[in-house]
Every structure is written in C-alpha cells, then in structure tokens.
Short mmCIF file of C-alpha atoms in Angstrom, two decimals:
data_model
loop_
_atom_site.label_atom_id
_atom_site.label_comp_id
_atom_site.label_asym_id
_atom_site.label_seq_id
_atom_site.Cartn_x
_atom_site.Cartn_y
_atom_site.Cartn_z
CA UNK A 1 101.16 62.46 -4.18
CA UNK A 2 102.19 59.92 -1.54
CA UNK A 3 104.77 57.85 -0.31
CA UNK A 4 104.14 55.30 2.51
CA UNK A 5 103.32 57.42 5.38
CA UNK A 6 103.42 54.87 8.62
CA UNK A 7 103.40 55.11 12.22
CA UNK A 8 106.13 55.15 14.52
CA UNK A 9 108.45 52.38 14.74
CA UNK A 10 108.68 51.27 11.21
CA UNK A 11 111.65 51.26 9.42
CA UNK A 12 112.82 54.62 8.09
CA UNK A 13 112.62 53.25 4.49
CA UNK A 14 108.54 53.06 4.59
CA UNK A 15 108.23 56.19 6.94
CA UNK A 16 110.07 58.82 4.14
CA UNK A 17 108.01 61.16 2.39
CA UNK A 18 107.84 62.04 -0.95
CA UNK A 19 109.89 64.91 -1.82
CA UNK A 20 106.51 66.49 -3.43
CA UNK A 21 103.83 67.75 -1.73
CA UNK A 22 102.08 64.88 0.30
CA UNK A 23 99.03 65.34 1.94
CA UNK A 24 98.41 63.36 5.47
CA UNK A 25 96.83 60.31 5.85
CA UNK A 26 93.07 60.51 5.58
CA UNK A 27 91.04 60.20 9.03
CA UNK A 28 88.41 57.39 9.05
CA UNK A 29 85.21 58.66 10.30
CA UNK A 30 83.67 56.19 11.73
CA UNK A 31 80.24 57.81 11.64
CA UNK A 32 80.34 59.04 7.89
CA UNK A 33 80.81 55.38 7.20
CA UNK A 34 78.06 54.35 9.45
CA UNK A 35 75.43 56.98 8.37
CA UNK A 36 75.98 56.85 4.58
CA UNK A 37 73.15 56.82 2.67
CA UNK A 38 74.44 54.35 -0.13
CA UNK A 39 74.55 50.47 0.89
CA UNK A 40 78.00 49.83 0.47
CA UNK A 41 78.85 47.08 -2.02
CA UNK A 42 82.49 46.13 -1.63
CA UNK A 43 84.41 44.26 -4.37
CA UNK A 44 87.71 42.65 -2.85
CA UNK A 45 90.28 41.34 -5.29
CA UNK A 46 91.67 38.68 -4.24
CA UNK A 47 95.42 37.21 -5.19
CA UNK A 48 98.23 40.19 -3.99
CA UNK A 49 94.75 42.09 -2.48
CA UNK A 50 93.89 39.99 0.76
CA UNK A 51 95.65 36.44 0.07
CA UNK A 52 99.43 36.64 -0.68
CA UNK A 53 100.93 33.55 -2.48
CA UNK A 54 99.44 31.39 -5.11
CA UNK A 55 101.64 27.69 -5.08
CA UNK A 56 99.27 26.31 -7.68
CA UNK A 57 99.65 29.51 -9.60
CA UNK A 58 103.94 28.88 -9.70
CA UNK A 59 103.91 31.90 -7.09
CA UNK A 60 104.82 31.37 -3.34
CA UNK A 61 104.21 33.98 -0.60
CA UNK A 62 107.68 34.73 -0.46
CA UNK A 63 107.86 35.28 -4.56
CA UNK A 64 104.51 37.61 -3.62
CA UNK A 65 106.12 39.76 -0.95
CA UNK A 66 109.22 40.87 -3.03
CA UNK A 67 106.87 41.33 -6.22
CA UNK A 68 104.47 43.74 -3.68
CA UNK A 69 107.97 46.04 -2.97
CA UNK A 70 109.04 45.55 -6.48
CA UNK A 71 105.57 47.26 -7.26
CA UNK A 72 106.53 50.50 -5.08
CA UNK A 73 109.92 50.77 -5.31
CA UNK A 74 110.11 53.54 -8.23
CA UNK A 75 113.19 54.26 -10.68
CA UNK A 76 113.73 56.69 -13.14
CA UNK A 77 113.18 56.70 -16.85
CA UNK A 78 115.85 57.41 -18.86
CA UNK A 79 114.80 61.85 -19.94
CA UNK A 80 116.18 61.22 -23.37
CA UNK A 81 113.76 58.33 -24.73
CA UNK A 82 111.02 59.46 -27.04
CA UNK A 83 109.20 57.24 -25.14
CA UNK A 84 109.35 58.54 -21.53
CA UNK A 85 106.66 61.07 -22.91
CA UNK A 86 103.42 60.73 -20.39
CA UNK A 87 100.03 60.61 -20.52
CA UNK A 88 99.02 63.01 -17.13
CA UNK A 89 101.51 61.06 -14.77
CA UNK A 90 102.11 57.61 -16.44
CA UNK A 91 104.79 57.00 -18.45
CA UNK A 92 102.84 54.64 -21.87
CA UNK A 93 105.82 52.23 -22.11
CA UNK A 94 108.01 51.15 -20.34
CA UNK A 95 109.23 47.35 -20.52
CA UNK A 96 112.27 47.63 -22.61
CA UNK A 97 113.18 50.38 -19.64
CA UNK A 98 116.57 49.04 -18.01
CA UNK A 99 116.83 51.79 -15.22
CA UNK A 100 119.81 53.04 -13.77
CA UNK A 101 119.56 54.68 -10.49
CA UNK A 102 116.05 54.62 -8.48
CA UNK A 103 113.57 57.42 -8.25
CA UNK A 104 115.64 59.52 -5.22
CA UNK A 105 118.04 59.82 -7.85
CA UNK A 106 120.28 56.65 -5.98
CA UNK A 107 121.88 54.51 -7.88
CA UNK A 108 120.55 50.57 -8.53
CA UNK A 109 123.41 48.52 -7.51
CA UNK A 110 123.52 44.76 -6.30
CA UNK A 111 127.06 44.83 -5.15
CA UNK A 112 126.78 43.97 -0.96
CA UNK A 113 130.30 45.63 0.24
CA UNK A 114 128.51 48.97 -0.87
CA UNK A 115 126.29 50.08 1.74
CA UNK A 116 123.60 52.34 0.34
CA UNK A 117 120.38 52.77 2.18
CA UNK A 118 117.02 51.76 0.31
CA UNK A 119 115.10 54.66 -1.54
CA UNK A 120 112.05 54.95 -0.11
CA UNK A 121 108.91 53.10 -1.82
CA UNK A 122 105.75 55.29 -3.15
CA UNK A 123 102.67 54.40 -3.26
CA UNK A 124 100.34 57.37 -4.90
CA UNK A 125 98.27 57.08 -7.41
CA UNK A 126 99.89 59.75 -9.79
CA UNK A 127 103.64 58.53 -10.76
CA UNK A 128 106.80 61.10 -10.45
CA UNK A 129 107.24 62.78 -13.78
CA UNK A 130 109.89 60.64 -15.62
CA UNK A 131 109.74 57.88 -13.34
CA UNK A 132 107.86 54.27 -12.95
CA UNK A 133 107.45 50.81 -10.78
CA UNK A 134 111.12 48.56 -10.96
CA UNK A 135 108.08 45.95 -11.80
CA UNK A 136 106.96 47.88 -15.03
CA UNK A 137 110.78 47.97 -16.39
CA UNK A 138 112.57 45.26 -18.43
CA UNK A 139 114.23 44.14 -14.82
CA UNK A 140 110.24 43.14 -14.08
CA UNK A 141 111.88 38.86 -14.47
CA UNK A 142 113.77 39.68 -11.38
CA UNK A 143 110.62 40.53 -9.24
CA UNK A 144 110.13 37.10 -7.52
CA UNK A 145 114.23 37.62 -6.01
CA UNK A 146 113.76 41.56 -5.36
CA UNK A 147 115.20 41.34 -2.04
CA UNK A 148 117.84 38.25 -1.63
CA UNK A 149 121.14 38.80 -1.59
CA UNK A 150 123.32 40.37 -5.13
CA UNK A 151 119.53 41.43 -6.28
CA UNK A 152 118.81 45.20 -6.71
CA UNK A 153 116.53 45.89 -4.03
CA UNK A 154 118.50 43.62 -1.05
CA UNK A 155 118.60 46.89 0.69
CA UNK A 156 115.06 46.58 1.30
CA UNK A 157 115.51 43.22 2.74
CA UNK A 158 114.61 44.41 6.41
CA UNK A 159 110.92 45.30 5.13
CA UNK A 160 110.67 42.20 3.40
CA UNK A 161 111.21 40.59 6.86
CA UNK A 162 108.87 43.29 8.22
CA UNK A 163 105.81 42.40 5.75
CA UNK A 164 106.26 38.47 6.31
CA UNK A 165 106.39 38.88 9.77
CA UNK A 166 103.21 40.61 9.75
CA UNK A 167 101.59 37.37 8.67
CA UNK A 168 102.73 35.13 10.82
CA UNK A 169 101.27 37.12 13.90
CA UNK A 170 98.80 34.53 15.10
CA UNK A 171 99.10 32.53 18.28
CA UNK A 172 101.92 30.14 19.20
CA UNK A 173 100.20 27.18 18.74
CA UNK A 174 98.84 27.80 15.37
CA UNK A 175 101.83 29.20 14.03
CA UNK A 176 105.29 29.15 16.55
CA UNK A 177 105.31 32.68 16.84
CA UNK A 178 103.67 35.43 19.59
CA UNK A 179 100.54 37.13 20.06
CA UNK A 180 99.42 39.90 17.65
CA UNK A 181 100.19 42.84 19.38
CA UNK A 182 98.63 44.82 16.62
CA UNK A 183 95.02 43.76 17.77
CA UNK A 184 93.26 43.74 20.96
CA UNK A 185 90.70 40.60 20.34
CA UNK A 186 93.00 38.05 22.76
CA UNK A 187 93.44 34.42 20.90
CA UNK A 188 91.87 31.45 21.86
CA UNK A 189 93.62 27.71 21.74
CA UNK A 190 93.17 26.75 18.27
CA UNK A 191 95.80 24.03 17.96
CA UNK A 192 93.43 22.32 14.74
CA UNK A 193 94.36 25.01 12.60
CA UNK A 194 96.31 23.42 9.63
CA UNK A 195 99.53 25.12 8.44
CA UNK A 196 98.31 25.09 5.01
CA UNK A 197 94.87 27.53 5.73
CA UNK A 198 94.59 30.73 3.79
CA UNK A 199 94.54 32.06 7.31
CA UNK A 200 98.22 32.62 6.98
CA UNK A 201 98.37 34.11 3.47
CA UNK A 202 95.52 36.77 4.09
CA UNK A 203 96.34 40.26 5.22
CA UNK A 204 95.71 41.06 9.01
CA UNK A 205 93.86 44.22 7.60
CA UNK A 206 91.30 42.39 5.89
CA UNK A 207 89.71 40.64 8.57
CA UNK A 208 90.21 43.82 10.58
CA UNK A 209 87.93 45.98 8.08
CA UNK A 210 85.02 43.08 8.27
CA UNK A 211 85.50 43.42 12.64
CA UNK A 212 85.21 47.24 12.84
CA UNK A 213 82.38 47.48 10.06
CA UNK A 214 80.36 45.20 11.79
CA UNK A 215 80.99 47.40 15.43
CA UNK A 216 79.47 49.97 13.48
CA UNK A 217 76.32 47.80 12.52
CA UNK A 218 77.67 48.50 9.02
CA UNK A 219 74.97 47.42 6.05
CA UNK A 220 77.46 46.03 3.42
CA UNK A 221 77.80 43.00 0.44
CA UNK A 222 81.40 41.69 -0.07
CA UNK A 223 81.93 40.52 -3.01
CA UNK A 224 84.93 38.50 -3.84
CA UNK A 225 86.60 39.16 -7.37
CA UNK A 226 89.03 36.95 -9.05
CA UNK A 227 90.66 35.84 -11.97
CA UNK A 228 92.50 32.51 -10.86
CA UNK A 229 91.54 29.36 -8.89
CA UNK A 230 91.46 31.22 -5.30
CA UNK A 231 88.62 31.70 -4.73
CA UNK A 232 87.21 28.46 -2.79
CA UNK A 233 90.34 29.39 -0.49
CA UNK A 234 88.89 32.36 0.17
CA UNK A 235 85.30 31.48 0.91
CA UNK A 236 87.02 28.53 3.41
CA UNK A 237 88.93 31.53 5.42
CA UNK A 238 86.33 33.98 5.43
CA UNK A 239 83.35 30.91 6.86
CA UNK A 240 85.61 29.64 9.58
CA UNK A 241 86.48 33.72 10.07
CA UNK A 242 82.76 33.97 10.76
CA UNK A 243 82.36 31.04 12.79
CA UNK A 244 84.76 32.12 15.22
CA UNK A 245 87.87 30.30 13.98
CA UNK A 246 90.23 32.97 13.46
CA UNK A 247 92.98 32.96 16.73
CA UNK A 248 92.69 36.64 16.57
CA UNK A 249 89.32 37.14 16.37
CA UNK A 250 87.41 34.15 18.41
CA UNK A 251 84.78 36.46 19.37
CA UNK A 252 83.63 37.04 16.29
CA UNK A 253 80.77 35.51 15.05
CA UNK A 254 78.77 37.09 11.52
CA UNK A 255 76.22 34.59 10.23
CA UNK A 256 76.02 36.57 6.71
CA UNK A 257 79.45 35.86 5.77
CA UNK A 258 79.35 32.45 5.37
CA UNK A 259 80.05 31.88 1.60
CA UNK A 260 78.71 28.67 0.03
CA UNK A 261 79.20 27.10 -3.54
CA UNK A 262 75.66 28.33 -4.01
CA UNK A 263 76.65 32.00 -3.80
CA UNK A 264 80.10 31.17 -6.13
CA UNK A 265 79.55 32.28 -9.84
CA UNK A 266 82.04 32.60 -12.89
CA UNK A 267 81.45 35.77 -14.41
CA UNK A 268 81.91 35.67 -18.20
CA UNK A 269 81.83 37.90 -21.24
CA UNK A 270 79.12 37.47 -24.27
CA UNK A 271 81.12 39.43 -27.62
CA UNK A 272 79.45 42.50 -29.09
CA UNK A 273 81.30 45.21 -31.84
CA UNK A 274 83.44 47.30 -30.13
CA UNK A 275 82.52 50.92 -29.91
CA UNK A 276 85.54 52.91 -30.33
CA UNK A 277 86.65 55.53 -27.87
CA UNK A 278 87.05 58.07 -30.77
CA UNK A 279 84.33 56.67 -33.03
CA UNK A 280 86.49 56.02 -35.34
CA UNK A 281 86.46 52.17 -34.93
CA UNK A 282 90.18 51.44 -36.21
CA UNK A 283 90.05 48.74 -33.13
CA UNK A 284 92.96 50.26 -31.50
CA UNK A 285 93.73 49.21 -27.80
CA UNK A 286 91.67 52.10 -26.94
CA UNK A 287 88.52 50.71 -27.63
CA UNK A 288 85.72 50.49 -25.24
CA UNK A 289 84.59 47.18 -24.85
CA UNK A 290 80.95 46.60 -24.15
CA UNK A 291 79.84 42.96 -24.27
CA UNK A 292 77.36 41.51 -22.29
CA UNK A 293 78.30 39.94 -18.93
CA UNK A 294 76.84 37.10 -17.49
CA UNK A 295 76.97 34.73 -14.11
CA UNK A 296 77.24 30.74 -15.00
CA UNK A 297 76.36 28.70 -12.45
CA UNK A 298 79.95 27.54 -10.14
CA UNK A 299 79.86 23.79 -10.62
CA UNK A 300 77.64 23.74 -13.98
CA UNK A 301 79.19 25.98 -16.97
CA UNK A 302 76.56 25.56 -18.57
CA UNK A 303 74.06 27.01 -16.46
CA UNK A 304 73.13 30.83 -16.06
CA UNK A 305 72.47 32.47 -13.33
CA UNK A 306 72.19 35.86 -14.48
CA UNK A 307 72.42 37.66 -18.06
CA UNK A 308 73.38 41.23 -18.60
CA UNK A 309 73.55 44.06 -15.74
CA UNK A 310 70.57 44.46 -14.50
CA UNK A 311 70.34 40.71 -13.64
CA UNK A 312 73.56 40.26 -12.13
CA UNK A 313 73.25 43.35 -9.71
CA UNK A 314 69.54 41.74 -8.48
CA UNK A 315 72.18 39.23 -7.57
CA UNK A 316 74.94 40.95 -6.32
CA UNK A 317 72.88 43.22 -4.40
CA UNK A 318 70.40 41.32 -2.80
CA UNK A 319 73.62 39.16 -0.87
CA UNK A 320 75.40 39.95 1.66
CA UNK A 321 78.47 38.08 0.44
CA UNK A 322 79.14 35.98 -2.84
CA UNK A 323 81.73 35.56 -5.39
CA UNK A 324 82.94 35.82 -8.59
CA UNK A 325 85.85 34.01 -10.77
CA UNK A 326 86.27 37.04 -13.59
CA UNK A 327 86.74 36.37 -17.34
CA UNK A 328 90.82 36.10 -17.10
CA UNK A 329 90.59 35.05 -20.92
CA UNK A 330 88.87 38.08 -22.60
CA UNK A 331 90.37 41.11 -20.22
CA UNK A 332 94.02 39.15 -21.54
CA UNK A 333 92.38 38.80 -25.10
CA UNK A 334 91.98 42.46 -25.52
CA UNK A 335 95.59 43.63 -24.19
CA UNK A 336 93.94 44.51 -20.60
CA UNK A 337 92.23 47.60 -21.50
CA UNK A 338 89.80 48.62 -18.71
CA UNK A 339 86.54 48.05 -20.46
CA UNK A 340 87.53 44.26 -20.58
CA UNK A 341 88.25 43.84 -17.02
CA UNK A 342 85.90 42.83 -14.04
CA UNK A 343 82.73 44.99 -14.23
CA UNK A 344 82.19 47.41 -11.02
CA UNK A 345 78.96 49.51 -11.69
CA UNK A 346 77.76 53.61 -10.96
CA UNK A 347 74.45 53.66 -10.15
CA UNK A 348 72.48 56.92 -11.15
CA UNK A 349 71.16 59.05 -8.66
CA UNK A 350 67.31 58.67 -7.84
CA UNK A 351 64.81 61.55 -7.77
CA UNK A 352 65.72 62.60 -3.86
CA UNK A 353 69.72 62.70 -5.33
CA UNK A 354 70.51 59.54 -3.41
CA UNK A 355 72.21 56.85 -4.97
CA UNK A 356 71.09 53.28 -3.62
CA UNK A 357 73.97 51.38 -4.15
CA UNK A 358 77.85 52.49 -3.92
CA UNK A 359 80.01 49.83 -5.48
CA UNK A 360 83.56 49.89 -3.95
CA UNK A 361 86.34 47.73 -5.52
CA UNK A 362 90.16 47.15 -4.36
CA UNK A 363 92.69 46.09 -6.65
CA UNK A 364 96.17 45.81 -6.69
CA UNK A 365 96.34 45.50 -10.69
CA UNK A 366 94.07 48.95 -11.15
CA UNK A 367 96.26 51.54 -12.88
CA UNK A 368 97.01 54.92 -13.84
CA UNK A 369 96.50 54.38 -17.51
CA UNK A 370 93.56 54.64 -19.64
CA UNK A 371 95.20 51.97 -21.82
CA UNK A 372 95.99 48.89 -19.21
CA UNK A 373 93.93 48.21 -15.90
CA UNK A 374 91.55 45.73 -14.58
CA UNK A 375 88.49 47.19 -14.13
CA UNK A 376 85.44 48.04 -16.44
CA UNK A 377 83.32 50.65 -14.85
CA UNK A 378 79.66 50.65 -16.18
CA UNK A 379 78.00 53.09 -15.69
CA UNK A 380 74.56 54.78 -17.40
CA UNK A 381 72.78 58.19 -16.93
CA UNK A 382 68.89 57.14 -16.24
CA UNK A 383 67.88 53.81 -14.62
CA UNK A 384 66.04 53.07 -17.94
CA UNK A 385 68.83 53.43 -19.92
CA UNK A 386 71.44 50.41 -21.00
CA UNK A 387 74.41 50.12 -18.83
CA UNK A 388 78.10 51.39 -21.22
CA UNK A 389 81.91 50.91 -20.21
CA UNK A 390 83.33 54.24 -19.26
CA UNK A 391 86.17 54.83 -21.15
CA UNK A 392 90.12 54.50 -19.81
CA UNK A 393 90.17 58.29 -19.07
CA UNK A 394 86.75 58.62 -17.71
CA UNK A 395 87.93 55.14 -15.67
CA UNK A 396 90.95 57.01 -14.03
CA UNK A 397 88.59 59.12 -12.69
CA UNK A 398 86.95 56.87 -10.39
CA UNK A 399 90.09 56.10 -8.52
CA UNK A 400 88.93 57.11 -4.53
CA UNK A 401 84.89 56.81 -5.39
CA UNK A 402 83.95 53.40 -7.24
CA UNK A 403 87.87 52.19 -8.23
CA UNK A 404 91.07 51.86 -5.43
CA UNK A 405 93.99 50.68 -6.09
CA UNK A 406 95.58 48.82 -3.55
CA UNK A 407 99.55 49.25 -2.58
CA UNK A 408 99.06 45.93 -1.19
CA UNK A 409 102.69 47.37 0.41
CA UNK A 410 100.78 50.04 3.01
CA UNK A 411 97.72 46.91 3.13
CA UNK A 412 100.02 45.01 4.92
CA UNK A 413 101.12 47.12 7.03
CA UNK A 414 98.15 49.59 7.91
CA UNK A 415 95.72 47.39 9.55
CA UNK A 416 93.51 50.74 9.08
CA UNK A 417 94.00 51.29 5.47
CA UNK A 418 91.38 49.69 3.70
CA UNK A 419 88.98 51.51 6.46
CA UNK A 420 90.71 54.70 5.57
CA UNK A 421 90.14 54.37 1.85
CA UNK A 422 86.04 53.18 2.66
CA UNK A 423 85.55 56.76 4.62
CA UNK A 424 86.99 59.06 2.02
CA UNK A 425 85.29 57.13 -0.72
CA UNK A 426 81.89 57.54 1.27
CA UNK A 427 82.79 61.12 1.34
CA UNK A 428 83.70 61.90 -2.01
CA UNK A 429 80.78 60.15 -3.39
CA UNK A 430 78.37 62.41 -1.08
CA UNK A 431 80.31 65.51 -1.94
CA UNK A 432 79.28 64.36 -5.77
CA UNK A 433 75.57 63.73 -4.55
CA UNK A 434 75.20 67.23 -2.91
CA UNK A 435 77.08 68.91 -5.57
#
C-alpha cells in the first residue's frame, strides 16, 4: 500500500508514508519497455487523466485540482456502521458517510485560528481498513472548494498551489511565468499560442511519456478514451504537440500522432441479456454486461465503422493513434458496473506464448470495487472464441497489467509516473507469459 512517495523538495504533506508497509517506487526500465514483445496499445482517459478542467462541462481547472486532492485525501469510517463492512479493502457504501477526523486519525476541522498540519494524501490501490476518499463521503458537494479558506482540507492549500503551478510551467511569453525547470528540451518563442489551448490544462507528464517512448523507438497506438465533449481538444494539443508546437518540446516532431476527424469514432453499445455473475440472473448490479460494441462514424451517427470486437481492434490496432468518445449513457444506465464501461481487451497468448497485443488503459475513475468502475475488460481464452466481460472481481485483478488507475494527484507531479506504471505493467504481463 502507498502513499505519495515524491522526491525531494516537495512539501512534507505529499512526501509522508503510509504508516503500513509501502513498497518503493517502481524503477522504469527503459529497456524492458523497449524490448517487449507485445505492441503496446495505450488507452489514455482523458478529463482528470491528461486534461484538467472541463468549462463546458460546469468544471474549471481550479474546481478539478481540489476534486484530484479531495480524491486522495482519506478519512475514516465511522467502526460502528453495519455498513463499514468491506469487500477485500473497499468499503461498499459510503455516501451517507459524514466523517469525523481524517485517516491519520486527525481531526476534520475548518476553523483557521487552529493550526493543524494536513494528513498526508494516499494514493494505493487497496484502501486502509475502515477508511475511504473525503470524495466518496456525503461531504463529496464540497469537492470543487476542498482547499479555500473555512473548507476542510484548507490545510492542503500549499499543494493546491503546488499542482496548479505545475501547469503553468511553460515559457514567459506563452504563459507570464518561467521556464520549466522540470524538463531539459529548452523553449522556443511561441508568442501565437492562445491562452485558451488545452496546452495549459494537460499534465506535463503526458507529453513527457510520448518524448521518452519515442527516444526509445517505442512501437505503440494511443488511443484516446472519453466520455464527454473533450476529445477534439485533445486531438488539437496532441497535432500541434507533434508538429513541434509545444514551448517545451519544439524539437519534437512525430508524424504518427497527428489525430484527424477521420481517426475520431464514438464507441457505442448494441443491448444483449445480461449474463449474471452468479447465473442466477436476478439482474442485480452485479451483472456482467456483454453487449456488442460498435464504432459510428465521428461526424455521421449513422454510419459504422466497425461492429463487434474483432472489427474494432483491426481498427484500433492497425493505428498508431485514434480516438474514441465512450458510451457515457449505458455505463450510467447500468449504475457503472465495470462490464458497462469503456471496453479494454486481453488478447490470448499465441502458440510461441506471446501475446501480440498488450492493451494498457489509465483512468482516474477505475476502482477498487467489483461493483462501480469504468472499465469493461474483454477478454476470451482461444482466438476463435467470442470475446466476454470479465467480471468486477476478475476486473480488479487487472489493475498493474491491462487496467491503472490513475492518482491523477502523483500524475501531476511525477513527470515519470505514467512511464513507471508502462515498465511494471510490461513486466508483470511477461512474468504471466513465462509463467
């Protein structure tokens, strides 16, 4: 289990460790993720992800940035609620929660003449025993206001300062503000750059992951995932990234990144029976979900591009960048179980024990909780055989291989993370290949 482990420098509040057991920081190495024998197919979520701030969506960056420490900043449940009972780590309900003291034990207060240092955030995957987000507790309304002044987390003001500082690293004349010291690609004049380009709203780390992977001549697809209007946002940042736009990153030029409308789908869901996780087919939120998914055309709804699994990964696969807007509607329709969420898929292994394809995909909404999370892992045992949703528990399981959740928290602030995550993924999935 793991709290934000950070380098030198940072505030205390994100350098604490958890008061369990916390292994270190994973190493990335750089040749494992070179030499893997998979082509790596990474699936980026995008709002609270890599873009921060949605102003169409009724969310600005700075609502975003206390929402992303709301997310990590951990209370306690109260140990007498039949409720608090958990399922491995997670705790199955807890909205009506209105928490007391914070997970050190520290009590919530909003009064400013007490001065009580912040308790520090946590971002592993497992939760403390009898504890849960501030965002997953009745006080979620006050997430947008986490940090100002008579809120409960104003103590961890000084981060949020931290995190939106970390976005507005780009040159003087773009932005008003210094050099990134965090990278060592110098900035070239860019005075064009509007204020209002996603440039500003994505994290640092992202573009960082698509510099080193392509220093290691890197075969990859990205793959954009989305549920909301973002996504022709993203496709702007990431073309003028790739044309040498970015003030960071001038040097960099990647002629397969360049997303058009043409490589834009919305991904939606085609309704078959539920199959029940316990065959008993009561319908309960427990149900796996396995309707058919399909690509419509971006500009034409009624137009598809691909039907079922099979087509869509020819698709997927045979790009080296496109993306999708996600059925919003049906994952919401069926109370967010997993098997209703955007489809990431497990190839099976091939004769020689290699599998072709490893399908990577970063979330900030993926969960601990076979009940509620975003993504529908399909998966099936021969290559001749019809592609099934794994199940919520068998969907836990993928965290670190196919699924990561991202503590968009450590994102920000680890312009290695999303690297680090890549490496051990590579190497758990070989470990499974050889075993």
């Amino acid at each position: 289990m793991s709290s934000v482990g950070l380098s030198s420098g940072l505030p205390e509040i994100i350098c604490q460790l958890s008061p369990q057991s916390t292994p270190p920081s994973p190493t990335i190495d750089r040749d494992s993720i070179k030499c893997s024998k998979s082509k790596l197919v990474l699936h980026f979520d995008v709002n609270e992800t890599i873009l921060i701030g949605d102003d169409a969506g009724g969310d600005t960056v700075e609502d975003c940035l206390n929402k992303i420490i709301a997310k990590s900043a951990f209370v306690k449940c109260p140990p007498d609620d039949s409720s608090s009972q958990t399922e491995g780590c997670v705790i199955t309900t807890t909205t009506h929660y209105e928490p007391s003291h914070w997970w050190n034990g520290a009590p919530i207060m909003n009064d400013q003449k007490v001065h009580q240092p912040p308790s520090p955030l946590y971002t592993g995957w497992q939760w403390p025993q009898h504890c849960c987000p501030y965002y997953r507790t009745k006080f979620k309304k006050y997430a947008k206001t986490f940090t100002l002044e008579q809120q409960h987390g104003s103590a961890y003001r000084p981060l949020y300062e931290l995190l939106k500082n970390s976005f507005l690293q780009l040159p003087s004349n773009a932005i008003g503000g210094g050099a990134n010291s965090n990278n060592d690609i110098e900035s070239e004049d860019d005075s064009s750059l509007p204020p209002s380009h996603p440039f500003y709203r994505m994290l640092p780390s992202f573009f960082h992951t698509l510099v080193k992977l392509q220093e290691m001549n890197k075969d990859y697809t990205l793959v954009l995932r989305t549920f909301g209007d973002d996504l022709e946002d993203v496709a702007l940042a990431i073309k003028d990234f790739a044309q040498g736009k970015h003030p960071v990153y001038p040097s960099f030029r990647e002629p397969k990144l360049l997303l058009e409308e043409c490589n834009m789908y919305r991904g939606r869901y085609r309704v078959e029976q539920p199959i029940n996780g316990d065959d008993h087919g009561d319908g309960n939120r427990n149900s796996i979900i396995n309707s058919i998914y399909d690509l419509f055309d971006w500009n034409d709804s009624s137009k598809v591009i691909a039907s079922g699994d099979d087509e869509l990964l020819n698709i997927i696969e045979g790009q080296s960048i496109c993306g999708i807007q996600d059925d919003y509607k049906y994952w919401s329709g069926n109370d967010c179980v997993p098997s209703s969420g955007k489809p990431v898929w497990i190839h099976p292994k091939d004769e020689d024990g290699r599998v072709s394809y490893h399908h990577l995909i970063f979330d900030d909404n993926i969960h601990n909780d076979a009940k509620d999370s975003i993504v529908a892992v399909r998966s099936r045992d021969m290559h001749t055989q019809q592609w099934k949703s794994l199940s919520g528990e068998n969907t836990i399981d993928q965290q670190g291989i196919y699924v990561v959740r991202v503590p968009t928290v450590a994102a920000i602030l680890e312009h290695d993370w999303f690297l680090q995550q890549i490496a051990v993924a590579e190497a758990r999935l070989h470990g499974h290949c050889t075993d």
